[in-house]
Tab-separated table of C-alpha atoms in Angstrom:
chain	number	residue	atom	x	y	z
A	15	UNK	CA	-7.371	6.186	15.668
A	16	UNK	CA	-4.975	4.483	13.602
A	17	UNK	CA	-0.966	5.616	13.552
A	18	UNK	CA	2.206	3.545	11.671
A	19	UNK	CA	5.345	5.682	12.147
A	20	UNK	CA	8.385	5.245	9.962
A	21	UNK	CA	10.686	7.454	11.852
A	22	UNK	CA	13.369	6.775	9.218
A	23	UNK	CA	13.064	8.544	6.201
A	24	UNK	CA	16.255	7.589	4.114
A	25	UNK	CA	18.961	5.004	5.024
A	26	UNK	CA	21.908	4.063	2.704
A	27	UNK	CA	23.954	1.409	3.879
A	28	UNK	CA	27.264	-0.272	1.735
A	29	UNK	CA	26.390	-3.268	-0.087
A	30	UNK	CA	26.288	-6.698	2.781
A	31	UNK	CA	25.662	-4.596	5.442
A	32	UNK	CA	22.792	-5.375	7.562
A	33	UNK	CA	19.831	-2.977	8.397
A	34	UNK	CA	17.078	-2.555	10.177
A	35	UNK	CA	14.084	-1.230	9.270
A	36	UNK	CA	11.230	0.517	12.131
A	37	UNK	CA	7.987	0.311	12.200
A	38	UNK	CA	5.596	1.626	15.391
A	39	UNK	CA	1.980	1.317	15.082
A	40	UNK	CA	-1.025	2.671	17.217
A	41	UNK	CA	-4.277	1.411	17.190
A	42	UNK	CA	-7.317	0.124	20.113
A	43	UNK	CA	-8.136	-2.637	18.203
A	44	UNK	CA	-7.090	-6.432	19.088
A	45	UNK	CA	-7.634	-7.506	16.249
A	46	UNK	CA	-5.586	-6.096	13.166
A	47	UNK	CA	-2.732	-7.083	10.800
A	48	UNK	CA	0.723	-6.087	10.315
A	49	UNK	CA	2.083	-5.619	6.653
A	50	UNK	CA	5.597	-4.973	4.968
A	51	UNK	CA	5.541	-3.948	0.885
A	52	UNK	CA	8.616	-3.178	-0.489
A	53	UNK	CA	8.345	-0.209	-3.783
A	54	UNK	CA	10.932	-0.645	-6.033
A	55	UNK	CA	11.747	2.956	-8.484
A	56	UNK	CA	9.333	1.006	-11.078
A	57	UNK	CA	6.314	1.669	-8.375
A	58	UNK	CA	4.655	-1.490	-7.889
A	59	UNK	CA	4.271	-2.968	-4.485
A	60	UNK	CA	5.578	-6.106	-3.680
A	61	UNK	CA	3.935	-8.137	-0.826
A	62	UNK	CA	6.159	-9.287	1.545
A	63	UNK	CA	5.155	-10.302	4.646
A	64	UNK	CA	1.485	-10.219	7.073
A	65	UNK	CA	1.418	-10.402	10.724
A	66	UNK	CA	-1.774	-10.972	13.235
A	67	UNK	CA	-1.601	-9.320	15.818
A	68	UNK	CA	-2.070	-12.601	18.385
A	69	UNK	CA	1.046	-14.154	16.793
A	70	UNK	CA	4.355	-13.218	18.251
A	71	UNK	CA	6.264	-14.940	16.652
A	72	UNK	CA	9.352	-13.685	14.588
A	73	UNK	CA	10.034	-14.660	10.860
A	74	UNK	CA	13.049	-15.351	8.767
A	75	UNK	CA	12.569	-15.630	5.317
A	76	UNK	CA	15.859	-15.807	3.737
A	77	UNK	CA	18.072	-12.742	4.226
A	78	UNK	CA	14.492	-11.091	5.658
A	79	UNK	CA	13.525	-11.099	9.546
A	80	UNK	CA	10.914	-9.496	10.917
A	81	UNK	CA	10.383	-8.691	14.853
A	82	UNK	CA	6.865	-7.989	16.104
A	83	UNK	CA	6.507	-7.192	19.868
A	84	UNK	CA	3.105	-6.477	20.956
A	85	UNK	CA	4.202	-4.738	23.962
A	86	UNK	CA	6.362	-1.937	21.876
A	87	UNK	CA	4.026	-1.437	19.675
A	88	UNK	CA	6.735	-2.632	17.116
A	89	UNK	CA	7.294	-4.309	14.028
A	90	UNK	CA	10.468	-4.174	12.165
A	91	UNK	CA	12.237	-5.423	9.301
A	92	UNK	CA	15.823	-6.168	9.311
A	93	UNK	CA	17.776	-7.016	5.820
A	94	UNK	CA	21.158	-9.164	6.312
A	95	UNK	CA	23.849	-8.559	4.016
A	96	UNK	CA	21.464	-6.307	1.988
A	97	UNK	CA	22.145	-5.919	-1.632
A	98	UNK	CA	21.902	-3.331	-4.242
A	99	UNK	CA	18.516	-4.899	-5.739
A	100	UNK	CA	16.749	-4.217	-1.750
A	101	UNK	CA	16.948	-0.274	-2.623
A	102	UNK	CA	13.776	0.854	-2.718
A	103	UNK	CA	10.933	2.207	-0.596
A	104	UNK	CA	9.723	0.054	2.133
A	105	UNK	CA	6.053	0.334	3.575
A	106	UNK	CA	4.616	-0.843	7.142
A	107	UNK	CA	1.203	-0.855	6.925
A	108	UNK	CA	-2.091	-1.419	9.620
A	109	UNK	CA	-4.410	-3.367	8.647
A	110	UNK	CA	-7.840	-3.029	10.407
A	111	UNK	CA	-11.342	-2.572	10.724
A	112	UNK	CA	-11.274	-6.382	8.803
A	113	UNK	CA	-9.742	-4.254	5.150
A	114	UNK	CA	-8.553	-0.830	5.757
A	115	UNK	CA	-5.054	-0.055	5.467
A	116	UNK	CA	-3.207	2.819	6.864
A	117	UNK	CA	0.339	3.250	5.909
A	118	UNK	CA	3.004	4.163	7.375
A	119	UNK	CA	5.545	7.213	5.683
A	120	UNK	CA	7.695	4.654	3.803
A	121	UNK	CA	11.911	4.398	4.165
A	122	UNK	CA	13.880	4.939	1.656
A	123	UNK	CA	16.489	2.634	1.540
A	124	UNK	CA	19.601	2.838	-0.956
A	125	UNK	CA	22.047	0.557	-0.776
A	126	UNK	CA	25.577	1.308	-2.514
A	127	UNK	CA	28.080	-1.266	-4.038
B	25	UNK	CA	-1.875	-13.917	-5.263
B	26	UNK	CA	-4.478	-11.874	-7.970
B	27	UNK	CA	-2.643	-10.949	-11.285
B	28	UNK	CA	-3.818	-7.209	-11.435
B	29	UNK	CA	-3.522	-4.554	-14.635
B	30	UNK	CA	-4.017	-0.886	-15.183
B	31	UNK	CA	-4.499	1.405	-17.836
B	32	UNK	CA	-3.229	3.733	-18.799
B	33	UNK	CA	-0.013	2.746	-17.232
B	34	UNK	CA	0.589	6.758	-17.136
B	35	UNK	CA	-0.807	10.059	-18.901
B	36	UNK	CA	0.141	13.059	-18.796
B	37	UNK	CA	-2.921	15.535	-18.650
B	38	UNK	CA	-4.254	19.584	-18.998
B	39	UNK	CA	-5.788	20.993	-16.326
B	40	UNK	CA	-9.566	21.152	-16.173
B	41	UNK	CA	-9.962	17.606	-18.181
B	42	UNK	CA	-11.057	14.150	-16.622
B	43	UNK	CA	-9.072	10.608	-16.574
B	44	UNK	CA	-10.759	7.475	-16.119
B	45	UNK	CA	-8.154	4.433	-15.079
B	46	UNK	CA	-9.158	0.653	-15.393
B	47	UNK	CA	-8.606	-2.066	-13.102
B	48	UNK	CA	-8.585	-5.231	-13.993
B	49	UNK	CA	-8.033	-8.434	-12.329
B	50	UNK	CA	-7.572	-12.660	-13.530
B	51	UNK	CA	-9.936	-13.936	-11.080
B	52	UNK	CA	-13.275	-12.863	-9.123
B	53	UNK	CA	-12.553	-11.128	-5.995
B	54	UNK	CA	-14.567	-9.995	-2.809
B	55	UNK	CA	-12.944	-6.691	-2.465
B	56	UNK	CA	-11.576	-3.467	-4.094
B	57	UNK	CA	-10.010	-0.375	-3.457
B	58	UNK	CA	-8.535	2.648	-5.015
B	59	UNK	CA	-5.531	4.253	-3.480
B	60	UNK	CA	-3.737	7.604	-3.946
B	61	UNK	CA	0.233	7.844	-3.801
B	62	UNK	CA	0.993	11.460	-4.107
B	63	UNK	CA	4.650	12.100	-5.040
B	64	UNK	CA	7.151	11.179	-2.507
B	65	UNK	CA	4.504	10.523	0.033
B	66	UNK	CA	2.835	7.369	1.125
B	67	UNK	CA	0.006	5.545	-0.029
B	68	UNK	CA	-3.746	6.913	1.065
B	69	UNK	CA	-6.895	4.871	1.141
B	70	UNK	CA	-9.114	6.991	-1.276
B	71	UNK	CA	-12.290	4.925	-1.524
B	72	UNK	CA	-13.787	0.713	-1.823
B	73	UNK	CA	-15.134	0.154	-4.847
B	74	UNK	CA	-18.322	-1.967	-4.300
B	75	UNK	CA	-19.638	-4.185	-6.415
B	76	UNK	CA	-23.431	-3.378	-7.567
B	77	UNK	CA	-23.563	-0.350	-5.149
B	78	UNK	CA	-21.759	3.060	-4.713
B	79	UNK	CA	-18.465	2.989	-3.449
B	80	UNK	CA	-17.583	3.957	-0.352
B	81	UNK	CA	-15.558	6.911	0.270
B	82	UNK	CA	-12.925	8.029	2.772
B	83	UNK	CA	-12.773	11.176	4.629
B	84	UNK	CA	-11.469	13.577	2.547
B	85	UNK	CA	-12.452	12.058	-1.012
B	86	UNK	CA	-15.704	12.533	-2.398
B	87	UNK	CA	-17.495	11.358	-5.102
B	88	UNK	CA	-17.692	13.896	-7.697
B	89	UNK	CA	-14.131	14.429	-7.856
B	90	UNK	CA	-13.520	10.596	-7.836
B	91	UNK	CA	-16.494	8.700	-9.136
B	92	UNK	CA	-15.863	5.124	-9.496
B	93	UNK	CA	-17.800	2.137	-11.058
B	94	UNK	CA	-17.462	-1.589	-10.468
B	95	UNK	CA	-19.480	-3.348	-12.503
B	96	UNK	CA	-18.604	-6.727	-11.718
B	97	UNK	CA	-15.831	-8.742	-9.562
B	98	UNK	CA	-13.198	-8.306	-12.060
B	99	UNK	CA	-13.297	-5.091	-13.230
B	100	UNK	CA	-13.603	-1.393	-11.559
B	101	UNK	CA	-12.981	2.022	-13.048
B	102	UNK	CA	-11.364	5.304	-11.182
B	103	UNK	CA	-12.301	8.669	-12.689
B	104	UNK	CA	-10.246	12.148	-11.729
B	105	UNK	CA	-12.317	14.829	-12.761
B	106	UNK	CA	-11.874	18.498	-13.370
B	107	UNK	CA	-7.929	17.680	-12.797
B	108	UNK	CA	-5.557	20.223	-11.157
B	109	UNK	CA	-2.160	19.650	-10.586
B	110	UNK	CA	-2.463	18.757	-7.030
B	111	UNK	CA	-3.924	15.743	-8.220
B	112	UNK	CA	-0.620	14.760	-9.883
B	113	UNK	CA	-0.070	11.353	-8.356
B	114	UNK	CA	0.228	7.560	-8.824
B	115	UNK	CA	-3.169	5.987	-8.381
B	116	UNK	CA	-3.421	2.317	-7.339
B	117	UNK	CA	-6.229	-0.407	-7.496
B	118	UNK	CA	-6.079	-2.840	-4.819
B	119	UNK	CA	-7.926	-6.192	-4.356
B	120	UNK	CA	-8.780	-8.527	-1.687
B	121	UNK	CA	-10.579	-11.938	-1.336
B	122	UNK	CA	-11.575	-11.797	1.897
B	123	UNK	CA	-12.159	-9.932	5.549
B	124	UNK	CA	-8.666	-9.643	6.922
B	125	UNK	CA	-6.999	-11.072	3.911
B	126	UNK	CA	-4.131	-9.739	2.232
B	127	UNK	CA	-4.315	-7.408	-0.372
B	128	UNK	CA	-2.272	-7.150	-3.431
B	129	UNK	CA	-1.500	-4.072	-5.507
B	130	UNK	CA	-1.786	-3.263	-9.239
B	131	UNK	CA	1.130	-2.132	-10.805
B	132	UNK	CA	-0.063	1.889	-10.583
B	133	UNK	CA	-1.037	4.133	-13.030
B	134	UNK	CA	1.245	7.645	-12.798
B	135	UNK	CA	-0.694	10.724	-13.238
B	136	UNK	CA	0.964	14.097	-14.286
B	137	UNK	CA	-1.668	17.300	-14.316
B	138	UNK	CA	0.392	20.587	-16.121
């Protein structure tokens, strides 16, 4: 069976602090895909980043890293010097069984001025 | 990345009655699939809408209480039927152009049942 956990159900941080978002996953599969969406209050998701699960690798993309380790069953999201525009929901989703998603809770984050 | 719409955007709807929400997308693709965000929760995989065939539908969702039509690679319908307000969600149309690809997300349509 298929499992994201988003132990963190609300974080508010002060504006250009950095955070970290969690993500676990469970799944048998080898083969599956890692995904972050961010939900802004307007609803729609935004894409914003995909993981296989052979590539290691981390990712910075601007003030967005992301940290996958295979052997923690891990994949989380850290925000440097976050803003007030990166409050909103954030989603880890499992991709697998080649287009089936299963998401995770969601975090809310809010980030104050 | 697929430029998706929805209608309505969001109703507001009596018990009892049915809602039909469009999907509709700027370019042909392989894959679609209607989700279910019920409030404050996260998003569930409600059925893949297939092209030419019935959809296929997760454990928990069935068809007469979700029927859903795709009648071509652009286009794909989700019906709530016989509403209650437990159904009182945000209902989302996903698309994908391949196995393993990545899937984008239409903008939502928000569903209120009184």
């Amino acid at each position: 069976a298929q499992k994201v956990t988003q132990a963190q159900t609300e974080i508010s941080v002060v504006e250009k602090e950095d955070v970290t978002l969690d993500c676990v996953y469970e799944t048998r599969d080898t083969t599956y895909y890692l995904f972050w969406y961010k939900q802004p209050p307007s609803g729609e998701l935004v894409f914003l980043i995909r993981r296989n699960s052979f590539d290691e690798q981390n990712e910075i993309s601007g003030r967005y890293s992301w940290n996958f380790q295979k052997s923690t069953s891990s994949f989380n999201f850290t925000i440097t010097a976050s803003q007030v525009v990166d409050s909103a929901v954030y989603f880890c989703a499992l991709q697998y069984n080649f287009n089936k998603f299963y998401f995770g809770s969601g975090t809310k984050l809010n980030v104050k001025p | 990345s697929a430029v998706i719409s929805q209608k309505p955007s969001r109703d507001i709807c009596q018990r009892g009655t049915s809602l039909t929400i469009q999907c509709q997308v700027d370019s042909q693709v392989t894959m679609m699939f209607w989700y279910r965000q019920q409030p404050g929760q996260s998003l569930t995989l409600i059925a893949t809408a297939n092209q030419g065939s019935e959809a296929t539908y997760e454990s928990g969702f069935v068809i007469d209480k979700f029927p859903i039509s795709r009648p071509n690679l652009t286009f794909s319908t989700l019906t709530v039927s016989n509403m209650s307000p437990e159904d009182s969600s945000i209902y989302l149309c996903s698309v994908g152009s391949s196995l393993w690809g990545e899937q984008y997300f239409g903008p939502g349509t928000r569903l209120t049942v009184t």
